mmCIF file of C-alpha atoms in Angstrom:
data_model
loop_
_atom_site.group_PDB
_atom_site.id
_atom_site.type_symbol
_atom_site.label_atom_id
_atom_site.label_comp_id
_atom_site.label_asym_id
_atom_site.label_seq_id
_atom_site.Cartn_x
_atom_site.Cartn_y
_atom_site.Cartn_z
ATOM 1 C CA MET A 277 110.456 106.307 98.865
ATOM 2 C CA SER A 278 112.189 103.006 98.489
ATOM 3 C CA SER A 279 110.645 100.534 96.095
ATOM 4 C CA LYS A 280 109.795 98.410 99.105
ATOM 5 C CA GLN A 281 107.258 100.944 100.257
ATOM 6 C CA ASN A 282 105.730 101.217 96.822
ATOM 7 C CA ASN A 283 103.445 98.237 96.959
ATOM 8 C CA ILE A 284 100.446 99.517 98.829
ATOM 9 C CA GLY A 285 97.102 97.814 98.661
ATOM 10 C CA ILE A 286 93.982 99.899 99.106
ATOM 11 C CA VAL A 287 90.825 97.970 99.947
ATOM 12 C CA ILE A 288 87.515 99.821 99.656
ATOM 13 C CA LEU A 289 84.838 98.217 101.825
ATOM 14 C CA ALA A 290 81.612 98.638 99.811
ATOM 15 C CA ALA A 291 79.653 95.527 100.763
ATOM 16 C CA GLY A 292 77.051 96.907 103.176
ATOM 17 C CA ASN A 293 73.358 97.197 102.375
ATOM 18 C CA SER A 294 72.889 100.715 103.819
ATOM 19 C CA SER A 295 69.994 99.470 105.960
ATOM 20 C CA ARG A 296 69.446 102.826 107.702
ATOM 21 C CA LEU A 297 69.357 104.672 104.402
ATOM 22 C CA GLY A 298 67.155 102.235 102.498
ATOM 23 C CA ARG A 299 69.109 102.509 99.226
ATOM 24 C CA PRO A 300 72.722 101.775 98.276
ATOM 25 C CA LYS A 301 74.760 104.642 99.686
ATOM 26 C CA GLN A 302 77.683 103.675 97.451
ATOM 27 C CA LEU A 303 75.616 104.955 94.500
ATOM 28 C CA LEU A 304 74.294 108.203 95.997
ATOM 29 C CA GLU A 305 74.889 111.101 93.631
ATOM 30 C CA TYR A 306 77.722 113.365 94.717
ATOM 31 C CA LYS A 307 79.889 115.893 92.840
ATOM 32 C CA ASP A 308 78.401 114.929 89.416
ATOM 33 C CA SER A 309 79.362 111.384 90.274
ATOM 34 C CA THR A 310 78.588 108.963 93.117
ATOM 35 C CA LEU A 311 80.056 108.531 96.591
ATOM 36 C CA LEU A 312 81.838 105.353 95.488
ATOM 37 C CA LYS A 313 83.242 106.825 92.282
ATOM 38 C CA ASN A 314 84.380 109.940 94.131
ATOM 39 C CA THR A 315 86.290 107.757 96.616
ATOM 40 C CA ILE A 316 87.846 105.744 93.778
ATOM 41 C CA LYS A 317 88.859 108.844 91.825
ATOM 42 C CA GLU A 318 90.714 110.190 94.849
ATOM 43 C CA ILE A 319 92.364 106.851 95.633
ATOM 44 C CA SER A 320 93.397 106.444 91.985
ATOM 45 C CA LEU A 321 95.636 109.496 92.425
ATOM 46 C CA VAL A 322 97.714 107.653 95.042
ATOM 47 C CA GLN A 323 100.891 106.440 93.376
ATOM 48 C CA ASN A 324 101.962 102.796 93.387
ATOM 49 C CA SER A 325 98.689 101.573 94.816
ATOM 50 C CA ASN A 326 96.648 98.525 93.898
ATOM 51 C CA ILE A 327 92.934 98.982 94.499
ATOM 52 C CA ILE A 328 90.378 96.320 95.359
ATOM 53 C CA VAL A 329 86.674 96.998 95.989
ATOM 54 C CA VAL A 330 84.840 94.510 98.194
ATOM 55 C CA THR A 331 81.199 94.212 97.128
ATOM 56 C CA GLY A 332 78.319 92.432 98.823
ATOM 57 C CA ALA A 333 74.762 93.765 98.843
ATOM 58 C CA ASN A 334 73.785 95.237 95.464
ATOM 59 C CA ASN A 335 77.024 93.875 93.998
ATOM 60 C CA GLU A 336 75.772 93.850 90.394
ATOM 61 C CA LEU A 337 74.755 97.515 90.522
ATOM 62 C CA ILE A 338 78.046 98.456 92.144
ATOM 63 C CA GLU A 339 80.213 96.419 89.794
ATOM 64 C CA LYS A 340 78.494 98.140 86.851
ATOM 65 C CA GLU A 341 79.609 101.468 88.341
ATOM 66 C CA LEU A 342 83.200 100.263 88.297
ATOM 67 C CA LEU A 343 83.380 99.375 84.611
ATOM 68 C CA GLU A 344 84.917 102.759 83.869
ATOM 69 C CA PHE A 345 87.861 101.919 86.148
ATOM 70 C CA PRO A 346 89.452 98.952 84.333
ATOM 71 C CA LYS A 347 92.494 98.815 86.633
ATOM 72 C CA ILE A 348 90.404 98.281 89.727
ATOM 73 C CA LYS A 349 89.715 94.769 90.913
ATOM 74 C CA THR A 350 86.503 93.756 92.638
ATOM 75 C CA THR A 351 85.860 90.824 94.916
ATOM 76 C CA PHE A 352 82.445 89.661 96.084
ATOM 77 C CA ASN A 353 81.937 88.902 99.773
ATOM 78 C CA PRO A 354 79.086 86.373 100.044
ATOM 79 C CA ASP A 355 79.173 86.726 103.858
ATOM 80 C CA TRP A 356 78.710 90.496 103.882
ATOM 81 C CA GLN A 357 75.752 90.214 106.274
ATOM 82 C CA SER A 358 77.939 88.702 108.985
ATOM 83 C CA GLY A 359 79.650 92.050 109.604
ATOM 84 C CA MET A 360 82.556 94.269 108.622
ATOM 85 C CA SER A 361 85.201 91.710 109.531
ATOM 86 C CA SER A 362 84.219 89.398 106.664
ATOM 87 C CA SER A 363 84.800 92.201 104.142
ATOM 88 C CA ILE A 364 88.163 93.082 105.676
ATOM 89 C CA VAL A 365 89.218 89.424 105.505
ATOM 90 C CA LYS A 366 87.880 89.032 101.949
ATOM 91 C CA GLY A 367 89.587 92.181 100.670
ATOM 92 C CA LEU A 368 92.922 91.461 102.323
ATOM 93 C CA SER A 369 92.896 87.811 101.203
ATOM 94 C CA GLU A 370 92.252 88.918 97.622
ATOM 95 C CA LEU A 371 95.039 91.492 97.872
ATOM 96 C CA LEU A 372 97.493 88.826 98.995
ATOM 97 C CA VAL A 373 96.517 86.592 96.067
ATOM 98 C CA LEU A 374 96.730 89.318 93.417
ATOM 99 C CA TYR A 375 99.539 91.439 94.862
ATOM 100 C CA SER A 376 101.493 89.141 97.132
ATOM 101 C CA ASP A 377 104.324 91.667 97.523
ATOM 102 C CA SER A 378 102.081 94.243 99.230
ATOM 103 C CA GLN A 379 104.011 95.858 102.072
ATOM 104 C CA SER A 380 100.976 97.548 103.594
ATOM 105 C CA CYS A 381 97.251 97.883 103.129
ATOM 106 C CA ILE A 382 94.897 100.818 103.592
ATOM 107 C CA PHE A 383 91.242 100.122 104.347
ATOM 108 C CA ALA A 384 88.733 102.751 103.246
ATOM 109 C CA VAL A 385 84.951 103.076 103.157
ATOM 110 C CA CYS A 386 82.927 104.821 100.481
ATOM 111 C CA ASP A 387 80.694 107.009 102.624
ATOM 112 C CA GLN A 388 83.255 109.589 103.756
ATOM 113 C CA PRO A 389 82.520 112.286 101.154
ATOM 114 C CA TYR A 390 85.452 114.483 102.183
ATOM 115 C CA VAL A 391 88.126 111.875 101.608
ATOM 116 C CA THR A 392 90.881 113.031 99.231
ATOM 117 C CA ALA A 393 94.074 111.621 97.799
ATOM 118 C CA ALA A 394 95.942 113.735 100.373
ATOM 119 C CA VAL A 395 94.277 111.817 103.215
ATOM 120 C CA PHE A 396 95.795 108.588 101.883
ATOM 121 C CA GLU A 397 99.163 110.165 101.109
ATOM 122 C CA ASN A 398 99.343 111.573 104.640
ATOM 123 C CA LEU A 399 98.791 108.092 106.098
ATOM 124 C CA ILE A 400 101.554 106.646 103.909
ATOM 125 C CA ASN A 401 103.977 109.478 104.654
ATOM 126 C CA GLU A 402 103.356 109.410 108.415
ATOM 127 C CA ALA A 403 103.814 105.633 108.544
ATOM 128 C CA VAL A 404 107.182 105.997 106.781
ATOM 129 C CA LYS A 405 108.256 108.987 108.861
ATOM 130 C CA THR A 406 107.307 107.597 112.272
ATOM 131 C CA ARG A 407 108.053 103.939 111.413
ATOM 132 C CA LYS A 408 104.787 103.003 113.060
ATOM 133 C CA GLY A 409 103.020 99.875 111.840
ATOM 134 C CA ILE A 410 99.567 101.487 111.833
ATOM 135 C CA ALA A 411 98.554 104.953 110.598
ATOM 136 C CA ALA A 412 94.929 105.749 111.419
ATOM 137 C CA SER A 413 92.794 108.745 110.514
ATOM 138 C CA ALA A 414 91.946 110.857 113.547
ATOM 139 C CA TYR A 415 88.674 112.758 113.852
ATOM 140 C CA ALA A 416 85.988 113.407 116.462
ATOM 141 C CA GLU A 417 88.242 112.020 119.229
ATOM 142 C CA THR A 418 88.461 108.612 117.593
ATOM 143 C CA LEU A 419 90.733 106.702 115.242
ATOM 144 C CA GLY A 420 89.200 105.189 112.148
ATOM 145 C CA THR A 421 89.175 104.829 108.387
ATOM 146 C CA PRO A 422 91.019 105.270 106.185
ATOM 147 C CA VAL A 423 93.647 103.300 108.095
ATOM 148 C CA LEU A 424 96.975 101.878 106.975
ATOM 149 C CA PHE A 425 98.375 98.612 108.324
ATOM 150 C CA ASP A 426 101.886 97.310 107.780
ATOM 151 C CA LYS A 427 101.988 93.726 106.567
ATOM 152 C CA LYS A 428 103.063 92.577 110.042
ATOM 153 C CA TYR A 429 99.414 93.106 111.065
ATOM 154 C CA PHE A 430 97.886 91.181 108.170
ATOM 155 C CA ASN A 431 97.475 88.022 110.248
ATOM 156 C CA ALA A 432 95.685 89.916 113.035
ATOM 157 C CA LEU A 433 93.319 91.410 110.440
ATOM 158 C CA LEU A 434 92.650 88.018 108.857
ATOM 159 C CA GLU A 435 91.597 86.716 112.283
ATOM 160 C CA LEU A 436 88.822 89.302 112.792
ATOM 161 C CA LYS A 437 85.351 87.846 113.360
ATOM 162 C CA GLY A 438 81.737 89.040 113.159
ATOM 163 C CA GLN A 439 81.169 92.713 113.931
ATOM 164 C CA GLU A 440 84.832 93.321 114.753
ATOM 165 C CA GLY A 441 86.473 95.895 112.550
ATOM 166 C CA ALA A 442 89.893 97.367 111.981
ATOM 167 C CA LYS A 443 89.464 99.315 115.223
ATOM 168 C CA LYS A 444 90.041 96.138 117.221
ATOM 169 C CA VAL A 445 93.534 95.806 115.739
ATOM 170 C CA ILE A 446 94.237 99.534 116.191
ATOM 171 C CA ASN A 447 93.219 99.372 119.856
ATOM 172 C CA THR A 448 95.325 96.273 120.455
ATOM 173 C CA PHE A 449 98.449 97.939 119.051
ATOM 174 C CA LEU A 450 97.925 101.589 120.007
ATOM 175 C CA ASN A 451 101.606 101.940 120.929
ATOM 176 C CA ASP A 452 102.486 101.219 117.286
ATOM 177 C CA THR A 453 99.828 103.560 115.876
ATOM 178 C CA VAL A 454 100.238 107.112 114.602
ATOM 179 C CA ALA A 455 97.128 109.317 114.508
ATOM 180 C CA VAL A 456 96.827 111.352 111.302
ATOM 181 C CA PRO A 457 94.277 114.199 111.349
ATOM 182 C CA PHE A 458 91.510 113.929 108.727
ATOM 183 C CA GLU A 459 89.359 117.044 108.763
ATOM 184 C CA LYS A 460 85.665 116.214 108.279
ATOM 185 C CA GLY A 461 86.507 112.522 108.558
ATOM 186 C CA ASP A 462 83.642 112.134 111.008
ATOM 187 C CA ILE A 463 81.111 113.088 108.329
ATOM 188 C CA ASP A 464 79.691 109.938 106.827
ATOM 189 C CA ILE A 465 76.392 109.060 105.218
ATOM 190 C CA ASP A 466 74.193 106.667 107.177
ATOM 191 C CA THR A 467 70.757 108.219 106.816
ATOM 192 C CA GLU A 468 68.714 110.279 104.340
ATOM 193 C CA GLU A 469 69.209 113.221 106.728
ATOM 194 C CA ASP A 470 73.018 112.874 106.490
ATOM 195 C CA TYR A 471 72.787 112.860 102.709
ATOM 196 C CA ASN A 472 70.473 115.882 102.566
ATOM 197 C CA GLU A 473 72.884 117.814 104.763
ATOM 198 C CA LEU A 474 75.745 116.897 102.467
ATOM 199 C CA ILE A 475 74.084 118.071 99.253
ATOM 200 C CA SER A 476 72.218 121.085 100.639
#
């Protein structure tokens, strides 16, 4: 890979209040760890990446979890209740301040328990191979997170509002998007039932 491709930002969106679950899903126990730490451990294996975690609800609890990862930056989104877009904008803005030479950014969530470093590496490799500006995970007949955006889409992401998410940008530029299969990517934790299924 050329050095130009090396500067990849990875933004973990961890600001939600898990309203359907009733407790912070980021901190649910999983694999002798938590869902958030498991996601971070996998992402930390991705070479040449700079990681930022966007916190919101329960930010103090979550930031305490991250003390064991000194290289990871956190940024607090005071508008987390206004919807996913505010966390995308907050994370990307912080990335551009801290790592202004970022050539692309991957957005991830922390409630996909089956995410692995390979999922991220596949996105990066497919984006390079196909020269597409967006590489999105494909599962359950949809495109979603984790998703990689070339820097040419940063402005479109920074313009997202309210409940809009990364999917709006993907759908707008589908002709410049490569779908990258992510097995079990559709399994996420929204309810106590989801969590019980995961750990049973």
